Short mmCIF file of C-alpha atoms in Angstrom, two decimals:
data_model
loop_
_atom_site.label_atom_id
_atom_site.label_comp_id
_atom_site.label_asym_id
_atom_site.label_seq_id
_atom_site.Cartn_x
_atom_site.Cartn_y
_atom_site.Cartn_z
CA MET A 1 -0.11 0.04 -0.10
CA HIS A 2 1.06 3.20 -0.76
CA ARG A 3 0.45 6.84 0.92
CA ALA A 4 -0.44 9.64 -1.25
CA PHE A 5 -1.88 13.32 -0.93
CA ILE A 6 -4.54 14.67 -3.23
CA ALA A 7 -5.46 18.08 -3.66
CA LEU A 8 -9.34 18.76 -3.54
CA GLY A 9 -10.86 21.80 -5.19
CA SER A 10 -14.08 23.20 -6.51
CA ASN A 11 -15.69 26.52 -7.44
CA VAL A 12 -18.91 25.56 -9.29
CA GLY A 13 -22.28 24.77 -7.88
CA ASP A 14 -22.41 23.29 -4.35
CA ARG A 15 -18.56 23.20 -3.75
CA VAL A 16 -18.57 21.25 -0.40
CA GLU A 17 -21.15 18.66 -1.69
CA MET A 18 -18.79 18.09 -4.65
CA ILE A 19 -15.77 17.63 -2.75
CA GLU A 20 -17.57 15.21 -0.25
CA LYS A 21 -18.76 13.29 -3.28
CA ALA A 22 -15.26 12.90 -4.64
CA CYS A 23 -14.23 11.57 -1.34
CA LEU A 24 -16.91 9.13 -1.31
CA GLU A 25 -15.91 7.94 -4.89
CA LEU A 26 -12.36 7.60 -3.77
CA ASP A 27 -13.42 5.23 -0.78
CA HIS A 28 -15.64 3.26 -3.46
CA ALA A 29 -12.84 2.91 -5.64
CA ASN A 30 -10.40 1.48 -2.80
CA ILE A 31 -8.47 4.54 -2.41
CA LYS A 32 -9.01 4.95 1.20
CA VAL A 33 -9.28 8.52 2.56
CA LYS A 34 -7.40 8.40 5.81
CA ARG A 35 -7.40 12.09 6.91
CA THR A 36 -8.44 15.29 5.43
CA SER A 37 -7.55 18.98 6.18
CA SER A 38 -10.09 21.64 6.55
CA LEU A 39 -11.64 23.11 3.63
CA PHE A 40 -10.55 26.68 2.88
CA GLU A 41 -12.18 29.67 0.75
CA THR A 42 -9.65 31.02 -1.52
CA THR A 43 -9.52 33.66 -4.15
CA PRO A 44 -8.45 32.15 -7.74
CA MET A 45 -5.04 32.38 -8.90
CA TYR A 46 -3.96 32.68 -12.69
CA VAL A 47 -7.42 33.15 -14.02
CA LEU A 48 -8.81 35.77 -11.67
CA ASP A 49 -12.10 36.40 -13.34
CA GLN A 50 -14.01 33.32 -11.76
CA ASP A 51 -15.78 32.51 -8.41
CA THR A 52 -13.93 31.71 -5.29
CA PHE A 53 -12.58 28.09 -4.67
CA ILE A 54 -13.03 25.63 -1.86
CA ASN A 55 -9.69 23.73 -1.49
CA GLY A 56 -8.44 20.93 0.59
CA VAL A 57 -6.17 18.02 0.81
CA CYS A 58 -6.96 14.43 1.73
CA GLU A 59 -4.36 11.69 2.55
CA VAL A 60 -5.15 8.65 0.88
CA GLU A 61 -4.05 5.07 0.95
CA THR A 62 -3.86 2.93 -2.34
CA SER A 63 -2.36 0.11 -4.18
CA LEU A 64 -2.65 1.88 -7.53
CA SER A 65 0.60 3.02 -9.12
CA PRO A 66 0.92 6.74 -9.74
CA ILE A 67 -0.60 6.62 -13.38
CA GLU A 68 -3.27 4.18 -12.44
CA LEU A 69 -4.34 6.70 -9.55
CA LEU A 70 -4.31 9.59 -12.06
CA ASP A 71 -6.46 7.70 -14.50
CA LYS A 72 -8.86 7.07 -11.58
CA LEU A 73 -8.94 10.36 -10.23
CA GLN A 74 -9.63 11.67 -13.93
CA SER A 75 -12.35 9.29 -14.38
CA ILE A 76 -13.93 10.38 -10.97
CA GLU A 77 -13.77 14.03 -12.17
CA ILE A 78 -15.46 13.04 -15.45
CA GLU A 79 -18.18 11.00 -13.44
CA LEU A 80 -18.82 14.10 -11.29
CA GLY A 81 -19.46 16.31 -14.28
CA ARG A 82 -16.23 18.23 -14.69
CA LYS A 83 -15.76 19.93 -18.22
CA LYS A 84 -12.37 21.56 -18.36
CA LEU A 85 -12.84 24.57 -20.72
CA ILE A 86 -10.23 26.69 -19.50
CA ASP A 87 -6.52 25.84 -18.11
CA LYS A 88 -6.72 26.80 -14.34
CA GLY A 89 -10.32 28.10 -14.80
CA PRO A 90 -13.59 27.12 -13.19
CA ARG A 91 -14.11 23.65 -12.46
CA SER A 92 -16.91 21.66 -10.55
CA ILE A 93 -14.26 19.35 -9.22
CA ASP A 94 -10.52 19.28 -9.35
CA LEU A 95 -8.29 16.31 -7.94
CA ASP A 96 -4.55 16.73 -8.27
CA ILE A 97 -1.83 14.25 -6.94
CA LEU A 98 0.49 16.31 -4.82
CA LEU A 99 2.72 13.37 -3.47
CA TYR A 100 3.19 9.82 -3.74
CA ASP A 101 5.08 8.13 -0.64
CA GLN A 102 8.45 9.84 -0.92
CA GLU A 103 8.87 9.28 -4.72
CA VAL A 104 9.80 11.62 -7.45
CA PHE A 105 7.96 10.69 -10.51
CA SER A 106 8.27 12.00 -13.99
CA HIS A 107 5.84 11.18 -16.96
CA GLU A 108 4.51 13.22 -19.69
CA ARG A 109 0.99 13.14 -18.11
CA LEU A 110 1.98 13.46 -14.24
CA ASN A 111 4.88 14.93 -12.27
CA ILE A 112 5.23 14.15 -8.52
CA PRO A 113 5.82 16.11 -6.40
CA HIS A 114 3.35 18.38 -8.21
CA ASN A 115 5.01 20.94 -10.03
CA LEU A 116 3.53 24.19 -8.57
CA MET A 117 2.64 23.06 -5.20
CA LEU A 118 5.32 24.83 -3.25
CA GLU A 119 4.17 28.21 -4.70
CA ARG A 120 0.49 27.72 -3.88
CA ASP A 121 -0.83 28.84 -0.53
CA PHE A 122 -3.93 27.12 -1.41
CA VAL A 123 -2.12 23.82 -1.80
CA LEU A 124 0.45 24.25 1.06
CA ARG A 125 -2.15 25.71 3.65
CA PRO A 126 -4.24 22.44 4.06
CA LEU A 127 -1.31 20.17 3.33
CA CYS A 128 0.41 21.71 6.47
CA GLN A 129 -2.57 20.53 8.46
CA LEU A 130 -1.61 17.03 7.59
CA ILE A 131 2.12 17.11 7.43
CA PRO A 132 3.42 19.99 8.87
CA HIS A 133 6.94 18.80 9.76
CA GLU A 134 7.71 16.55 6.70
CA GLN A 135 10.00 17.54 3.89
CA PRO A 136 9.54 17.25 -0.15
CA PRO A 137 10.97 14.13 -1.48
CA LYS A 138 14.67 14.08 -2.20
CA ALA A 139 15.19 17.37 -0.19
CA GLY A 140 18.94 16.70 0.22
CA LYS A 141 20.47 19.28 2.35
CA ASN A 142 17.55 21.35 2.20
CA THR A 143 15.93 21.17 5.67
CA ASN A 144 12.76 23.27 4.75
CA THR A 145 9.61 21.53 6.03
CA TYR A 146 6.22 22.36 4.16
CA THR A 147 5.42 24.68 6.92
CA ASP A 148 8.57 26.65 6.19
CA TYR A 149 7.48 26.70 2.62
CA LEU A 150 4.11 28.24 3.49
CA ARG A 151 5.46 30.72 5.65
CA ALA A 152 7.90 31.85 2.86
CA LEU A 153 5.12 32.69 0.55
CA PRO A 154 3.76 36.29 0.48
CA PRO A 155 0.58 36.66 2.47
CA PRO A 156 -2.53 36.02 0.35
CA GLU A 157 -5.03 38.89 0.15
CA PRO A 158 -7.44 38.16 1.31
CA THR A 159 -6.36 35.39 3.72
CA PRO A 160 -8.29 32.13 3.07
CA TYR A 161 -10.48 31.28 5.86
CA SER A 162 -11.65 27.83 6.89
CA THR A 163 -15.15 26.53 6.10
CA THR A 164 -17.48 24.16 8.27
CA PRO A 165 -20.61 23.35 6.41
CA ILE A 166 -23.69 22.92 8.41
CA SER A 167 -26.62 22.39 6.10
CA PRO A 168 -27.95 23.70 2.78
CA HIS A 169 -30.25 26.24 4.50
CA PHE A 170 -27.69 27.53 7.07
CA PRO A 171 -24.37 29.36 6.58
CA SER A 172 -21.07 27.71 6.83
CA ILE A 173 -19.02 28.57 9.84
CA HIS A 174 -15.65 30.33 9.07
CA ALA A 175 -13.64 29.82 12.22
CA THR A 176 -10.56 31.64 11.03
CA ASP A 177 -12.54 34.78 9.54
CA PRO A 178 -11.62 37.53 12.25
CA LYS A 179 -14.72 39.48 11.17
CA ARG A 180 -17.20 36.29 11.77
CA THR A 181 -20.17 36.71 14.02
CA THR A 182 -20.84 34.49 16.90
CA HIS A 183 -23.84 31.86 16.76
CA VAL A 184 -26.05 31.74 19.63
CA MET A 185 -27.21 28.17 20.26
CA ALA A 186 -30.41 28.24 22.37
CA ILE A 187 -30.82 25.11 24.78
CA LEU A 188 -33.87 23.30 24.43
CA ASN A 189 -34.14 20.76 27.08
CA LEU A 190 -37.01 18.36 26.69
CA THR A 191 -36.21 16.87 30.07
CA PRO A 192 -37.92 16.93 33.52
CA ASP A 193 -34.50 16.81 35.29
CA SER A 194 -32.12 19.22 33.62
CA PHE A 195 -29.96 21.02 36.14
CA SER A 196 -31.29 24.32 35.27
CA ASP A 197 -34.57 24.21 33.37
CA GLY A 198 -35.82 20.68 34.02
CA GLY A 199 -39.61 20.43 33.21
CA THR A 200 -39.62 23.82 31.57
CA HIS A 201 -40.12 22.50 28.01
CA SER A 202 -42.40 19.50 26.65
CA SER A 203 -42.04 17.60 23.64
CA THR A 204 -45.85 16.77 23.75
CA ASP A 205 -47.12 20.56 23.89
CA PHE A 206 -46.72 21.64 20.56
CA THR A 207 -48.19 25.12 21.11
CA GLN A 208 -45.85 25.81 23.86
CA LEU A 209 -42.88 24.28 21.73
CA THR A 210 -43.71 26.69 19.00
CA GLU A 211 -44.10 29.80 21.15
CA THR A 212 -40.57 28.81 22.64
CA VAL A 213 -38.80 28.27 19.39
CA ARG A 214 -40.14 31.52 18.01
CA SER A 215 -39.12 33.24 21.10
CA PHE A 216 -35.55 31.85 20.62
CA ILE A 217 -35.37 32.85 16.91
CA ALA A 218 -36.68 36.34 17.58
CA GLN A 219 -34.36 36.78 20.51
CA GLY A 220 -31.35 35.96 18.05
CA ALA A 221 -30.83 32.21 18.34
CA THR A 222 -29.38 30.97 15.10
CA ILE A 223 -29.20 27.31 16.28
CA ILE A 224 -31.30 25.22 18.62
CA ASP A 225 -29.91 22.31 20.59
CA VAL A 226 -32.43 19.79 21.47
CA GLY A 227 -31.92 17.39 24.27
CA GLY A 228 -33.65 14.39 25.56
CA GLU A 229 -31.81 13.20 28.49
CA SER A 230 -30.01 15.03 31.38
CA THR A 231 -26.34 15.09 31.37
CA ARG A 232 -25.85 16.77 34.66
CA PRO A 233 -23.22 15.53 37.26
CA GLY A 234 -25.05 12.24 38.84
CA SER A 235 -27.88 12.40 36.19
CA THR A 236 -29.67 8.85 35.47
CA PRO A 237 -29.81 7.80 32.05
CA VAL A 238 -33.22 7.38 30.43
CA GLY A 239 -32.67 4.97 27.62
CA ALA A 240 -32.67 5.40 23.81
CA ASP A 241 -36.38 4.67 23.14
CA GLU A 242 -37.50 7.54 25.89
CA GLU A 243 -34.83 9.80 24.45
CA ILE A 244 -36.05 9.31 20.90
CA ALA A 245 -39.70 9.77 21.89
CA ARG A 246 -38.72 13.12 23.61
CA VAL A 247 -36.77 14.60 20.76
CA VAL A 248 -37.95 13.40 17.29
CA PRO A 249 -41.61 14.84 17.67
CA ALA A 250 -40.13 18.05 18.56
CA ILE A 251 -37.57 18.30 15.79
CA GLU A 252 -40.34 17.16 13.07
CA HIS A 253 -42.78 19.74 14.43
CA ILE A 254 -40.06 22.53 14.24
CA ARG A 255 -39.11 21.63 10.71
CA GLN A 256 -42.59 21.05 9.53
CA ASN A 257 -44.77 23.67 11.32
CA ILE A 258 -42.38 26.64 12.12
CA PRO A 259 -41.56 28.76 9.07
CA GLU A 260 -39.39 30.99 10.99
CA ALA A 261 -37.20 28.03 11.82
CA SER A 262 -36.39 27.26 8.12
CA ASN A 263 -33.18 29.18 8.31
CA ILE A 264 -31.85 28.04 11.57
CA ALA A 265 -29.72 24.93 12.33
CA ILE A 266 -30.97 22.17 14.84
CA SER A 267 -28.40 20.28 16.76
CA ILE A 268 -29.19 17.20 18.63
CA ASP A 269 -27.70 16.74 22.06
CA THR A 270 -27.19 12.99 22.65
CA TYR A 271 -24.27 10.69 22.91
CA ARG A 272 -26.37 7.76 21.38
CA ALA A 273 -25.82 6.90 17.66
CA VAL A 274 -29.31 5.73 17.20
CA VAL A 275 -30.65 8.72 18.68
CA ALA A 276 -28.52 11.03 16.48
CA GLU A 277 -29.83 9.13 13.45
CA ALA A 278 -33.60 9.29 14.27
CA ALA A 279 -33.09 13.05 15.05
CA CYS A 280 -31.08 13.74 11.93
CA ASN A 281 -33.67 11.94 9.89
CA ALA A 282 -36.42 14.07 11.36
CA GLY A 283 -34.37 17.30 10.33
CA ALA A 284 -31.47 17.96 12.72
CA ASP A 285 -28.36 19.43 11.22
CA ILE A 286 -25.57 19.00 13.82
CA ILE A 287 -24.72 16.05 16.39
CA ASN A 288 -23.80 17.44 19.58
CA ASP A 289 -22.07 14.45 21.63
CA ILE A 290 -20.92 15.35 24.99
CA SER A 291 -18.40 12.37 24.91
CA ALA A 292 -16.98 12.91 21.48
CA GLY A 293 -17.91 9.41 20.32
CA VAL A 294 -16.57 7.55 23.49
CA MET A 295 -19.79 6.48 25.05
CA ASP A 296 -21.09 4.87 22.04
CA PRO A 297 -18.79 3.27 19.66
CA GLU A 298 -21.41 3.53 16.82
CA MET A 299 -21.70 7.24 17.03
CA LEU A 300 -18.56 8.33 15.04
CA PRO A 301 -19.37 5.61 12.10
CA THR A 302 -23.04 7.07 12.21
CA ALA A 303 -22.05 10.64 11.90
CA ALA A 304 -19.59 9.83 8.94
CA ARG A 305 -22.54 7.79 7.14
CA LEU A 306 -24.78 10.57 7.57
CA GLU A 307 -22.42 13.44 6.40
CA LYS A 308 -23.33 15.45 9.41
CA SER A 309 -21.21 17.97 11.28
CA ILE A 310 -20.43 16.79 14.81
CA ILE A 311 -19.48 18.66 17.99
CA LEU A 312 -16.85 16.56 19.95
CA MET A 313 -16.90 17.53 23.57
CA HIS A 314 -14.05 16.88 25.85
CA MET A 315 -15.06 14.77 28.96
CA ARG A 316 -13.75 12.21 30.97
CA GLY A 317 -15.93 9.15 32.13
CA THR A 318 -19.63 9.76 32.16
CA PRO A 319 -21.79 12.14 33.81
CA GLN A 320 -22.12 9.77 36.62
CA THR A 321 -18.29 9.60 37.07
CA MET A 322 -16.71 12.73 35.76
CA THR A 323 -16.65 14.63 39.10
CA GLU A 324 -13.89 12.29 40.30
CA LEU A 325 -11.81 12.55 37.08
CA THR A 326 -10.35 16.10 37.34
CA ASP A 327 -6.87 15.54 37.81
CA TYR A 328 -4.68 17.47 35.07
CA PRO A 329 -1.10 17.13 36.19
CA THR A 330 0.43 18.78 33.39
CA GLY A 331 -2.19 21.37 32.96
CA VAL A 332 -5.74 21.46 31.76
CA ILE A 333 -5.03 23.11 28.35
CA LEU A 334 -2.36 20.54 27.56
CA GLU A 335 -4.30 17.52 28.35
CA VAL A 336 -7.62 18.81 27.14
CA SER A 337 -5.91 19.65 23.68
CA ALA A 338 -4.08 16.20 23.64
CA GLU A 339 -7.23 14.28 24.43
CA LEU A 340 -9.29 16.22 22.12
CA ARG A 341 -6.60 15.41 19.38
CA GLN A 342 -7.13 11.83 20.12
CA ARG A 343 -11.09 12.11 19.65
CA VAL A 344 -10.44 14.16 16.19
CA ALA A 345 -8.23 11.17 15.16
CA ALA A 346 -10.83 8.61 16.18
CA ALA A 347 -13.52 10.78 14.03
CA GLU A 348 -11.17 10.76 11.16
CA ASN A 349 -10.67 7.05 11.19
CA ALA A 350 -14.35 6.55 11.34
CA GLY A 351 -14.78 8.47 8.13
CA ILE A 352 -15.65 11.87 9.62
CA ARG A 353 -14.17 14.68 7.37
CA ARG A 354 -11.96 17.36 9.25
CA TRP A 355 -14.41 20.00 7.78
CA ARG A 356 -17.30 18.61 9.69
CA ILE A 357 -15.74 18.76 13.27
CA ILE A 358 -16.52 21.30 15.82
CA LEU A 359 -14.87 21.29 19.32
CA ASP A 360 -16.08 21.92 22.64
CA PRO A 361 -13.78 22.07 25.58
CA GLY A 362 -16.45 20.70 27.95
CA LEU A 363 -16.68 23.45 30.75
CA GLY A 364 -17.81 21.78 33.93
CA PHE A 365 -17.44 18.22 32.54
CA ALA A 366 -14.60 16.45 34.48
CA LYS A 367 -13.31 20.03 35.36
CA ASN A 368 -13.46 22.15 38.60
CA GLN A 369 -13.71 25.71 38.89
CA PRO A 370 -9.91 26.75 38.36
CA HIS A 371 -9.96 24.38 35.17
CA ASP A 372 -12.98 26.14 33.79
CA LEU A 373 -11.46 29.62 34.45
CA GLU A 374 -8.41 28.74 32.89
CA ILE A 375 -10.01 27.30 29.68
CA LEU A 376 -12.11 30.71 29.38
CA ARG A 377 -8.74 32.43 29.78
CA ASP A 378 -6.57 30.72 27.63
CA LEU A 379 -8.96 29.36 24.92
CA PRO A 380 -6.80 30.88 22.19
CA ALA A 381 -4.21 28.16 23.43
CA LEU A 382 -6.68 25.51 22.65
CA ARG A 383 -7.58 27.04 19.24
CA ASN A 384 -4.00 27.11 18.22
CA ALA A 385 -2.97 23.98 19.63
CA GLU A 386 -1.06 21.74 17.01
CA GLY A 387 -3.69 19.57 15.20
CA LEU A 388 -6.63 21.63 16.50
CA GLU A 389 -6.04 24.62 14.09
CA CYS A 390 -8.87 25.97 11.93
CA LEU A 391 -11.58 23.96 13.62
CA PRO A 392 -14.54 25.92 15.19
CA TRP A 393 -15.31 25.82 18.76
CA LEU A 394 -18.41 25.75 21.04
CA MET A 395 -18.57 27.22 24.38
CA GLY A 396 -21.03 26.06 27.03
CA PRO A 397 -20.54 28.24 30.21
CA SER A 398 -24.23 29.02 30.76
CA ARG A 399 -25.54 28.88 34.36
CA LYS A 400 -22.64 26.54 35.26
CA ARG A 401 -21.84 25.73 38.66
CA PHE A 402 -18.67 27.71 38.79
CA VAL A 403 -20.63 30.77 37.99
CA GLY A 404 -22.72 30.25 40.76
CA SER A 405 -19.78 29.34 43.14
CA ILE A 406 -17.95 32.84 42.09
CA THR A 407 -21.24 34.96 42.45
CA GLY A 408 -22.74 33.19 45.18
CA VAL A 409 -25.89 32.57 43.29
CA LYS A 410 -27.38 29.11 44.22
CA THR A 411 -30.21 29.11 41.62
CA PRO A 412 -28.96 28.35 38.27
CA LYS A 413 -31.74 30.53 36.52
CA GLU A 414 -30.33 33.58 38.48
CA ARG A 415 -26.79 33.22 37.11
CA VAL A 416 -27.49 35.46 34.09
CA TRP A 417 -24.96 38.09 34.99
CA GLY A 418 -22.09 35.83 35.72
CA THR A 419 -22.95 33.64 32.48
CA ALA A 420 -22.78 37.10 30.58
CA ALA A 421 -19.21 37.56 31.67
CA THR A 422 -18.22 34.16 30.51
CA VAL A 423 -20.04 34.46 27.22
CA SER A 424 -18.11 37.67 26.34
CA ALA A 425 -14.93 36.01 27.46
CA SER A 426 -15.68 33.29 25.10
CA VAL A 427 -16.00 35.76 22.28
CA SER A 428 -12.90 37.23 22.94
CA GLY A 429 -11.01 34.12 23.16
CA GLY A 430 -12.32 33.11 19.64
CA ALA A 431 -15.51 30.76 20.35
CA ASP A 432 -17.51 30.35 17.16
CA ILE A 433 -20.80 29.36 19.02
CA VAL A 434 -22.06 29.93 22.57
CA ARG A 435 -24.47 27.62 24.04
CA VAL A 436 -26.95 29.37 26.40
CA HIS A 437 -30.27 29.27 28.35
CA ASP A 438 -31.06 33.10 28.20
CA VAL A 439 -30.90 33.66 24.85
CA LYS A 440 -32.28 37.40 24.57
CA GLU A 441 -29.54 38.58 27.08
CA MET A 442 -26.67 36.50 25.66
CA SER A 443 -27.55 37.49 22.29
CA HIS A 444 -27.09 41.23 23.42
CA VAL A 445 -23.69 40.36 24.95
CA THR A 446 -22.40 38.37 21.73
CA LYS A 447 -23.46 41.48 19.33
CA VAL A 448 -21.34 43.75 21.59
CA ALA A 449 -18.50 41.46 22.16
CA ASP A 450 -18.47 40.69 18.48
CA ALA A 451 -18.59 44.55 17.75
CA ILE A 452 -15.43 44.72 20.30
CA TYR A 453 -13.46 41.68 19.21
CA ARG A 454 -14.43 40.53 15.74
CA VAL A 455 -12.76 43.45 13.72
#
């Protein structure tokens, strides 16, 4: 078997969908996609009068020779409708071999390494996510890594930004765009025992559900996170059937009967694959898994098959055991980033593309008050940790225990002001999504924080 790296590009039609189709075709052709980079919005080079591209790179494993691999890539391009009218011009899909093992290969149809790769930011930027410290084949005494070559290029204008697709009716998240706005995720717990709002919302009272969802949207929510089981410390699991019975009717009702919700995203807050699949079939766009695929080994393969974006949250143990797993001898930032890297790798091994991954450091989950505060203080260190770059981040500080401990407010519903400080800190640190109970108040906080920090 051989390791190869293939550049992915598209600037015609639904660009992300086309790239995802190409990756599926690679897998079907026994060209196993092992890892992918993020996807980046990039301005065109050479032929400038064309739409922006989405570019990425994937690492594949193949038994094909370089020419056989080229033939297969070109046949996939044709199958997906590519028509090459202008050299370096618009294309629905572009698949180029960049590297093949550590070989130097020259043929009238193909040169490896790719002739122009070291001068192209849109190639090196995603490639450096996969092999930042490797060198081109036959480098000799030249010790430059791919990262060195990327840093030596003149900064592109505008700077390419990463793209995380959510759904056709919802804008992609651009985690590296400094001018992006923060998404407000409204918490809709359809549970009788959640720590803060248990029993407030019902999955059977559709009149109340409609009013609640409309209120969330009017107050500024762009994502609604639907949950059917409490995961507060020490909570009791309810089982998949009960969880499905709580969340699926609600999601179906939101999608079918609330027109105002047509342009908002729905996430399903569950660690069970069967619940995630039922919710996605009912209309959910995002899977929000507090265990990052640990508590149900079928979760990551299911998310890959459904081609849904997934939020991987850091947690240790289970909601029943996590409060005893708060030892971080080398520091919470280092250990959370290392453990999230492991979950990202597990997601990729299951077939989830990197551009479908969102991370959550898990405030309050297997963490005590100093840990939560350090994460809020040093979120940029997590965002820029090697292997986690360019991914979107969700922060969920709303009404958490550490907020009550600091303020002396025992009742979770009354922790609005303390939560506001944590939400502002989250935006300052670079969060892309804040998950909150008090939608109106936190929407105001994020708007002002965006105006301060997102410039």
